[in-house]
Tab-separated table of C-alpha atoms in Angstrom:
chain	number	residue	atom	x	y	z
A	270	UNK	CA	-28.505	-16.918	4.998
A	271	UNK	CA	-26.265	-14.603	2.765
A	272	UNK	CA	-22.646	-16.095	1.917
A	273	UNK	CA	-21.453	-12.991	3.753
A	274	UNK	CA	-23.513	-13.944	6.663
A	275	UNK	CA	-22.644	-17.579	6.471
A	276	UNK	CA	-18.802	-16.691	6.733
A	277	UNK	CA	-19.153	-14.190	9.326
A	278	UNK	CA	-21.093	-16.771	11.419
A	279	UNK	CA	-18.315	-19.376	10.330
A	280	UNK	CA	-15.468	-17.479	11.765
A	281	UNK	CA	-17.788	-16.763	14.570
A	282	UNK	CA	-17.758	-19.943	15.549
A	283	UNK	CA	-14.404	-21.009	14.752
A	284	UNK	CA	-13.032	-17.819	16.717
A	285	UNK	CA	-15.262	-18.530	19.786
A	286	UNK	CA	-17.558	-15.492	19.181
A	287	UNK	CA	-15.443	-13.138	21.039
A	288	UNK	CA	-12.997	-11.676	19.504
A	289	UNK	CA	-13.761	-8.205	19.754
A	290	UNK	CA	-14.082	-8.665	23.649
A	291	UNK	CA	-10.748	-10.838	24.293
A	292	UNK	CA	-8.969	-8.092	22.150
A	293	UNK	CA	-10.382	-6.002	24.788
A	294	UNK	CA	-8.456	-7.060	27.499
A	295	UNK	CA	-5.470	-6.012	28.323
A	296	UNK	CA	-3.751	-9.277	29.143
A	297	UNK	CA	-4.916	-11.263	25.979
A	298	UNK	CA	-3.687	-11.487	22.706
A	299	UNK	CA	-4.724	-10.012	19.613
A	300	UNK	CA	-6.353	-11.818	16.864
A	301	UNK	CA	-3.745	-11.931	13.600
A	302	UNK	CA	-6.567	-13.311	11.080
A	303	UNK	CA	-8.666	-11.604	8.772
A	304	UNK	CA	-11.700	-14.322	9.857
A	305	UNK	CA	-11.417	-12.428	13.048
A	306	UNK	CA	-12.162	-9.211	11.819
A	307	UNK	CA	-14.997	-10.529	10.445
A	308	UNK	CA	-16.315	-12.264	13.882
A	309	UNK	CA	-15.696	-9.085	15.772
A	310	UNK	CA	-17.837	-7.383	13.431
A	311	UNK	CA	-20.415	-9.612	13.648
A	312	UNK	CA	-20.255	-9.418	17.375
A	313	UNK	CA	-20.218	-5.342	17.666
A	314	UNK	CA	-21.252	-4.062	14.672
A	315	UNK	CA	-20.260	-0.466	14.106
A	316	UNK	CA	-18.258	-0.389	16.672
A	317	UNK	CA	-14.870	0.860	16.991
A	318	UNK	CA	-11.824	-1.619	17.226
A	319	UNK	CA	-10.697	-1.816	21.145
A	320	UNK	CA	-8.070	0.662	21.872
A	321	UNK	CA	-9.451	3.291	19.460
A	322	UNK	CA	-11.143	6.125	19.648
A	323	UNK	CA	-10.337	7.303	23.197
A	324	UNK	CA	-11.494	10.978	22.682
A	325	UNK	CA	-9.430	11.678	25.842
A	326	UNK	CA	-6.111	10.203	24.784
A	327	UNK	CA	-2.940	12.608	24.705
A	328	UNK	CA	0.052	11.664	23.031
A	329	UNK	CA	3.452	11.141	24.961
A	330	UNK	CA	6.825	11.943	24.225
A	331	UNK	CA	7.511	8.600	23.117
A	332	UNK	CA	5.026	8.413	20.459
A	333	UNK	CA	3.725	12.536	20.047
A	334	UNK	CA	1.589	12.230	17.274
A	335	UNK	CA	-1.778	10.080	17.040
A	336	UNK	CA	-2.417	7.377	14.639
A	337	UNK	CA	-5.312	7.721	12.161
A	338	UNK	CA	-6.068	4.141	10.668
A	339	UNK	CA	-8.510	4.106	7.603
A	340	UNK	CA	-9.676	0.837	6.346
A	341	UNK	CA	-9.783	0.111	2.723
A	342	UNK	CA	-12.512	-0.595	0.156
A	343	UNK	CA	-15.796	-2.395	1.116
A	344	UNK	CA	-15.054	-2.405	5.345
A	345	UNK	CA	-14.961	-0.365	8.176
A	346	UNK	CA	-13.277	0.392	11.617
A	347	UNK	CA	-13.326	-3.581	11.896
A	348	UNK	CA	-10.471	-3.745	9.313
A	349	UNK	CA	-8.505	-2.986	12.708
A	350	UNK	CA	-8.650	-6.006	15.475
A	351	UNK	CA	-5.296	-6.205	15.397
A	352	UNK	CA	-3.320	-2.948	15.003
A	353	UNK	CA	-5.529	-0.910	16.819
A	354	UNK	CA	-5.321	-2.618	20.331
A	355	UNK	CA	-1.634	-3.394	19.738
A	356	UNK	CA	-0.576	-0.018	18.895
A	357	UNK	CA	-2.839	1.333	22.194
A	358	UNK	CA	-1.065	-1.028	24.820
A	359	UNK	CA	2.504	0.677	23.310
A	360	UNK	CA	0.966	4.184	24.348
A	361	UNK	CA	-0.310	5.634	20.740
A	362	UNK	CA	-3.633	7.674	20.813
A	363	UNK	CA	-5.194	5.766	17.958
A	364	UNK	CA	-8.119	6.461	16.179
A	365	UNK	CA	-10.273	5.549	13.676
A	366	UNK	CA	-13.301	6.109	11.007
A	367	UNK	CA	-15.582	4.683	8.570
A	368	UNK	CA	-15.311	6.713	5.735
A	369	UNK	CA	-16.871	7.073	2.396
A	370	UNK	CA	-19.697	5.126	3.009
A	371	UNK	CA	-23.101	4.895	0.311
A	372	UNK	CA	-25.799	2.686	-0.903
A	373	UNK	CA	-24.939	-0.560	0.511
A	374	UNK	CA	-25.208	1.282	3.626
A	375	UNK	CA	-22.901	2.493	6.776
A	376	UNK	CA	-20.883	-0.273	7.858
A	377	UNK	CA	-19.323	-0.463	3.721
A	378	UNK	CA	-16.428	2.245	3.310
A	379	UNK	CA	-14.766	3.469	0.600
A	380	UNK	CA	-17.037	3.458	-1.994
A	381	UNK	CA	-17.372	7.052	-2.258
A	382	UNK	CA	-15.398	8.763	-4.824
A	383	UNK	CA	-12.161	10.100	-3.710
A	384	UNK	CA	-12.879	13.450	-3.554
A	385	UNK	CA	-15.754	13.168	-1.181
A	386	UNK	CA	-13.786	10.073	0.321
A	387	UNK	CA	-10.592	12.330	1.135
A	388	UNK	CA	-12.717	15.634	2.639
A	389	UNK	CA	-14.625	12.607	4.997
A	390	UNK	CA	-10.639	11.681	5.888
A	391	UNK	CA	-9.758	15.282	6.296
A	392	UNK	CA	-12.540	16.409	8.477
A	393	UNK	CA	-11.387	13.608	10.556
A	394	UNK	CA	-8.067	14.285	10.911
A	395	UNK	CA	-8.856	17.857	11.955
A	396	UNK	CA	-11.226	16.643	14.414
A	397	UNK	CA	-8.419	14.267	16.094
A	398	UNK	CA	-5.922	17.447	16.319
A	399	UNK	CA	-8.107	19.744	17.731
A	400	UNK	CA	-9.186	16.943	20.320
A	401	UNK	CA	-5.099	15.931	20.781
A	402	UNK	CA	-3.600	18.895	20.348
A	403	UNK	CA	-1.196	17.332	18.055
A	404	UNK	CA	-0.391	19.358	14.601
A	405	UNK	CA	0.232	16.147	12.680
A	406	UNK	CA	-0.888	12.739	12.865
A	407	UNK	CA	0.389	9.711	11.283
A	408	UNK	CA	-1.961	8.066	8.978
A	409	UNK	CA	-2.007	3.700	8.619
A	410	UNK	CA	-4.071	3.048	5.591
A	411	UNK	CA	-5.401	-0.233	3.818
A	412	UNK	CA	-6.066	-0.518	-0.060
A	413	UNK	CA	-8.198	2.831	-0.816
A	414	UNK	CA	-7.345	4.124	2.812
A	415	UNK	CA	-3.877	4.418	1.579
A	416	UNK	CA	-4.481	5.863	-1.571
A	417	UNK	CA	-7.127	8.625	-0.675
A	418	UNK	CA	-4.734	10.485	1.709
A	419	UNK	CA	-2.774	11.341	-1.457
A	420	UNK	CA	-5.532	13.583	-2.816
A	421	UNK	CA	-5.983	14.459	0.671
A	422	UNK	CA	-2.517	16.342	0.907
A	423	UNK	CA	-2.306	17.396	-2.705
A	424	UNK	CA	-6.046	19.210	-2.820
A	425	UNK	CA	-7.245	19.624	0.260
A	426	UNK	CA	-4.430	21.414	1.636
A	427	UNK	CA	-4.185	18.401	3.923
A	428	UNK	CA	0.142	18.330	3.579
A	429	UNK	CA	1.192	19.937	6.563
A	430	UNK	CA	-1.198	17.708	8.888
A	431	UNK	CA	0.080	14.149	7.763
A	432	UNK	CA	4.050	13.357	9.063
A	433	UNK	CA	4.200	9.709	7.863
A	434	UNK	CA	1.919	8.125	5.582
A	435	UNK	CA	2.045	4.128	5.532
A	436	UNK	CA	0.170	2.159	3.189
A	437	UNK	CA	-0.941	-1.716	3.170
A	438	UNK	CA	-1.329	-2.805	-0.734
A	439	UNK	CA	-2.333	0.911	-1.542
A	440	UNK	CA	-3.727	0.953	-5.166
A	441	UNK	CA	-0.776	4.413	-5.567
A	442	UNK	CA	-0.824	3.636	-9.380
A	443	UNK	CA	-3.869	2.295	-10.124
A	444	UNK	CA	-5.338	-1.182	-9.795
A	445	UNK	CA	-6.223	-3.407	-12.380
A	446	UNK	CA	-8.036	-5.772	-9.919
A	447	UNK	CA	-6.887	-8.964	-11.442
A	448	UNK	CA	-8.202	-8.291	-14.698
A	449	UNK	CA	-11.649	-7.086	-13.369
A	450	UNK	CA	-11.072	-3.370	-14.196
A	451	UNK	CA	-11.067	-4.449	-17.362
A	452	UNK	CA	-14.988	-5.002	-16.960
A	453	UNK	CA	-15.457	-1.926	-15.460
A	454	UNK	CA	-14.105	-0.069	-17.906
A	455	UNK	CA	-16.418	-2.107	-20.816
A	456	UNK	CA	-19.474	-1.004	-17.783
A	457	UNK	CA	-18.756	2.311	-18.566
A	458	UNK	CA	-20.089	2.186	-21.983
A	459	UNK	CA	-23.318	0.824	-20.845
A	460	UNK	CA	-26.641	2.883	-21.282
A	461	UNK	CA	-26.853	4.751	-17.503
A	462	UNK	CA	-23.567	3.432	-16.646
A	463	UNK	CA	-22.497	7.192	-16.172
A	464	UNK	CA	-24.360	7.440	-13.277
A	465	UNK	CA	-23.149	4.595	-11.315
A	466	UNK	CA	-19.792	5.385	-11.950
A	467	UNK	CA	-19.857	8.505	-10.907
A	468	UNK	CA	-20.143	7.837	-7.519
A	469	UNK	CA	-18.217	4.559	-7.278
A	470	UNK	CA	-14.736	5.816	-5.746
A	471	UNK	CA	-13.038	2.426	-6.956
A	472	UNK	CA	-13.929	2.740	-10.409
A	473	UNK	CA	-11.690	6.445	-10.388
A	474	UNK	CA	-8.538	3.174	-9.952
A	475	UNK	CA	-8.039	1.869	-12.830
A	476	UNK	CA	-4.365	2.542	-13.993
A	477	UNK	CA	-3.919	5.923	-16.286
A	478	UNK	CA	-6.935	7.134	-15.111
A	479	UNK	CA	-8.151	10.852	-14.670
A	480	UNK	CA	-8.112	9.962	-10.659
A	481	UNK	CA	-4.319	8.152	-10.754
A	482	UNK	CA	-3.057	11.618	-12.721
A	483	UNK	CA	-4.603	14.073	-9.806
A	484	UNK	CA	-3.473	11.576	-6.849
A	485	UNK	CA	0.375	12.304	-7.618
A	486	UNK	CA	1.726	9.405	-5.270
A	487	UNK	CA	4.824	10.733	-5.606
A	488	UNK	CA	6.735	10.899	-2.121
A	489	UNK	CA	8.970	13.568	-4.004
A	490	UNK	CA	6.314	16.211	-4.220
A	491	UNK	CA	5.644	15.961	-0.417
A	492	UNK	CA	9.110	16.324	0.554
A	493	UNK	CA	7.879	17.194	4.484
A	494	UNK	CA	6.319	13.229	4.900
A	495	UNK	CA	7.168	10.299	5.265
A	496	UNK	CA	6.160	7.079	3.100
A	497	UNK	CA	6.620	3.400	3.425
A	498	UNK	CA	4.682	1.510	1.203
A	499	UNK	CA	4.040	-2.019	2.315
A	500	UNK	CA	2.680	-4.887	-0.254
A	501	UNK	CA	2.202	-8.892	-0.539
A	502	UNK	CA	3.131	-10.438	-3.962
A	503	UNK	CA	-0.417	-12.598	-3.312
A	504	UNK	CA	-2.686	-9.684	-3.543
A	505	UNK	CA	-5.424	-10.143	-5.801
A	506	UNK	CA	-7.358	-6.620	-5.185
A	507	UNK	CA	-3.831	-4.161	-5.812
A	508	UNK	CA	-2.750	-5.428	-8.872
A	509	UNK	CA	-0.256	-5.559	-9.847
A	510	UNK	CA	1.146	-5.687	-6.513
A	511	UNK	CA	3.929	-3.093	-7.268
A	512	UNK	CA	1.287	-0.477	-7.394
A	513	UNK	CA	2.022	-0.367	-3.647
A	514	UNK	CA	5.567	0.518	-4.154
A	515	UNK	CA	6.773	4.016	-3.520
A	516	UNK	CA	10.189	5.665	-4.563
A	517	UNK	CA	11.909	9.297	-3.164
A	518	UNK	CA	14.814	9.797	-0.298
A	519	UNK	CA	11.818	10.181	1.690
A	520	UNK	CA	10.226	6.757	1.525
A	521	UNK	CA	10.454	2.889	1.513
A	522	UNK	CA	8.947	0.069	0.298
A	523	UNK	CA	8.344	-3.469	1.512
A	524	UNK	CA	7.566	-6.971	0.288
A	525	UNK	CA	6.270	-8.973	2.321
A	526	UNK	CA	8.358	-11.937	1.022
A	527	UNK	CA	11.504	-10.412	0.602
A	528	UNK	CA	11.092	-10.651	4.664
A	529	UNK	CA	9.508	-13.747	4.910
A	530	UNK	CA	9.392	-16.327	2.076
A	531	UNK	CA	6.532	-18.302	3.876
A	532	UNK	CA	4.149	-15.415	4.293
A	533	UNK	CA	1.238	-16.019	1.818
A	534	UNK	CA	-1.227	-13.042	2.925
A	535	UNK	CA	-3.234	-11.311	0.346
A	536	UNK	CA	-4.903	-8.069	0.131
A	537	UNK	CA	-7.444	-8.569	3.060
A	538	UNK	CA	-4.868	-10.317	4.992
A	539	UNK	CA	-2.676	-7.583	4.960
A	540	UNK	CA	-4.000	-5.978	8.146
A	541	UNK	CA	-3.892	-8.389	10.228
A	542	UNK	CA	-0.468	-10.270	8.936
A	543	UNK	CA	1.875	-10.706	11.901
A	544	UNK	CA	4.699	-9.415	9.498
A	545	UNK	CA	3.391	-6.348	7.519
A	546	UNK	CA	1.755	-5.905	11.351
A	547	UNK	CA	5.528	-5.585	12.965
A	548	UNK	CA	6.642	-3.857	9.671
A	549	UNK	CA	3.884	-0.685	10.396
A	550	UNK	CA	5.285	-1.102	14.242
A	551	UNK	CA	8.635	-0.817	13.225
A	552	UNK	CA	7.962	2.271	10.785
A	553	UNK	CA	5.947	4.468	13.270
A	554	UNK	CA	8.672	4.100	15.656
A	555	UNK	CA	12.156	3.806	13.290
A	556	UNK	CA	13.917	4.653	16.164
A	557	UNK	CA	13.223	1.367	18.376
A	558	UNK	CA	12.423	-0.808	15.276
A	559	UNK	CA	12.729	-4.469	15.867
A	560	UNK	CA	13.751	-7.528	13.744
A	561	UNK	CA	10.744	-8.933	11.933
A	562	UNK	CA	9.937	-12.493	12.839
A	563	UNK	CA	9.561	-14.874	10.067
A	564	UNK	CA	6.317	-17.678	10.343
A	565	UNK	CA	3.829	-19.147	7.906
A	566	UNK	CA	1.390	-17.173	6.766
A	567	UNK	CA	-1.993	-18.201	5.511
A	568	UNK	CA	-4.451	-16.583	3.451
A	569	UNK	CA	-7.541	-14.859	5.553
A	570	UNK	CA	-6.640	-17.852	8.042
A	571	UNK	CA	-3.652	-15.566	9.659
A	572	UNK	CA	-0.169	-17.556	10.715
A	573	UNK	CA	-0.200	-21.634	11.323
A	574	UNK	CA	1.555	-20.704	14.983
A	575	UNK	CA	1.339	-17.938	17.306
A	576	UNK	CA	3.018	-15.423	16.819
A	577	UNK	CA	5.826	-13.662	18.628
A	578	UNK	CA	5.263	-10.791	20.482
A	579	UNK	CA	6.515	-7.281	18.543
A	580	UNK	CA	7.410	-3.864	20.348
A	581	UNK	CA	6.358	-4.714	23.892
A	582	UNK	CA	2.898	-6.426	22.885
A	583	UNK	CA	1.654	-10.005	21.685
């Protein structure tokens, strides 16, 4: 058995096998663990989270524009057990996609290099207006997910369809992976290196980079969305964590532990973290934000207690 396999059948276990399926139903509550992400993957693999993907969903006036959640670098659709089902009990149309996929086959994402990565995200994102009927969507991304969209608006003419952009430790200025770009970039001088890189989207992240200069992450140059950039000071994958910061009158930035001291997610975490969870909640829907409940938060293992319920759902 694989390590990867031996975790997934680990959480599997620990989880009760079903986590997918209880997520499922109405009535039950979400998992808030990245260890459950990985046991509903194992349970229905390739399959979208619950409460995505309804191809028949149209938005309300209450929430009028559909949510487009991409996963970040290495997963898929899974990244979403817990937003997706949430954010479908409050009444979104929320969908989802497993883009940029390659080699290691079609349930790994992101690996693709941004330009391919972002036309995959675009051709989605035109393919949940025309099915909506919405003009713009709002777009939840994790780690790459976050960053693509930005050469998404800026080249691909993909501005005027994305109204609020928020971004879970998005690599906006580059990532130096906790010292492991620093390998990459040594990689690159290696005989048929070229190659390989070339069609390795992560390797376009390393800070000062051709890639970081044409992804402009600056809110102030797309003055007709909205931002909020939302990192953990534990991240070990967006580093230095204030890579996921964002600056203009038309965006915001969070840390986790300016909110809650005793939140110790890190970058996989981040999706499934009862607080940065609320925090996307609260930004789709300014207007009826919440306060943020404070618990403790442990790595991959999720919060110690359950948590409260946030907008309406556990």
């Amino acid at each position: 058995m694989t390590r990867c396999a031996a975790l997934v059948a680990t959480a599997t276990v620990l989880l009760g096998g079903a986590a997918g399926t209880a997520a499922a139903e109405r009535d039950e509550p979400v998992p808030y663990s990245y260890l459950a992400g990985l046991a509903a993957q194992a349970a229905a693999p390739g399959q979208p989270p619950p409460g995505a993907n309804d191809w028949s969903c149209r938005p309300n006036e209450r929430h009028p524009r559909p949510v487009v959640l991409l996963h970040g670098l290495g997963n898929e659709t899974v990244t979403w057990q817990t937003l997706s089902p949430l954010l479908a009990r409050s009444g979104y149309c929320v969908f989802t996609t497993t883009y940029g996929t390659g080699a290691l086959g079609p349930a790994v994402g992101a690996l693709a290099p941004v330009e391919r990565s972002a036309a995959e995200i675009g051709a989605f994102i035109d393919r949940v207006r025309t099915a909506t009927g919405a003009a713009r969507v709002d777009v939840v991304g994790h780690s790459m997910g976050a960053a693509v969209p930005f050469f998404y608006m800026h080249h691909l003419d993909g501005a005027s369809t994305i109204a609020r952009l928020i971004g879970l430790g998005g690599p906006f200025h580059g990532t130096t992976v906790s010292g492991l770009a620093m390998l990459g970039d040594r990689v690159r001088d290696l005989p048929d290196a070229a190659a390989i890189v070339a069609d390795c989207g992560p390797c376009q992240m390393s800070p000062g980079s051709p890639m970081i200069d044409l992804l402009r992450a600056d809110p102030r140059l797309l003055p007709d969305t909205e931002f909020v950039g939302i990192v953990s000071r534990y991240d070990e994958i967006a580093t230095p964590y204030t890579t996921g910061l964002l600056e203009g009158p038309n965006a915001r930035s969070v840390v986790l532990q300016d909110v809650c001291a005793t939140d110790f997610s890190e970058h996989y975490g981040l999706t499934s973290d009862p607080v940065a969870v609320a925090e996307v909640i609260n930004a789709l829907d300014p207007e009826r934000a919440r306060p943020v409940d404070c618990t403790v938060v442990a790595p991959l293992l999720g919060p110690l207690a359950p948590p409260v319920e946030h907008g309406g759902v556990r």
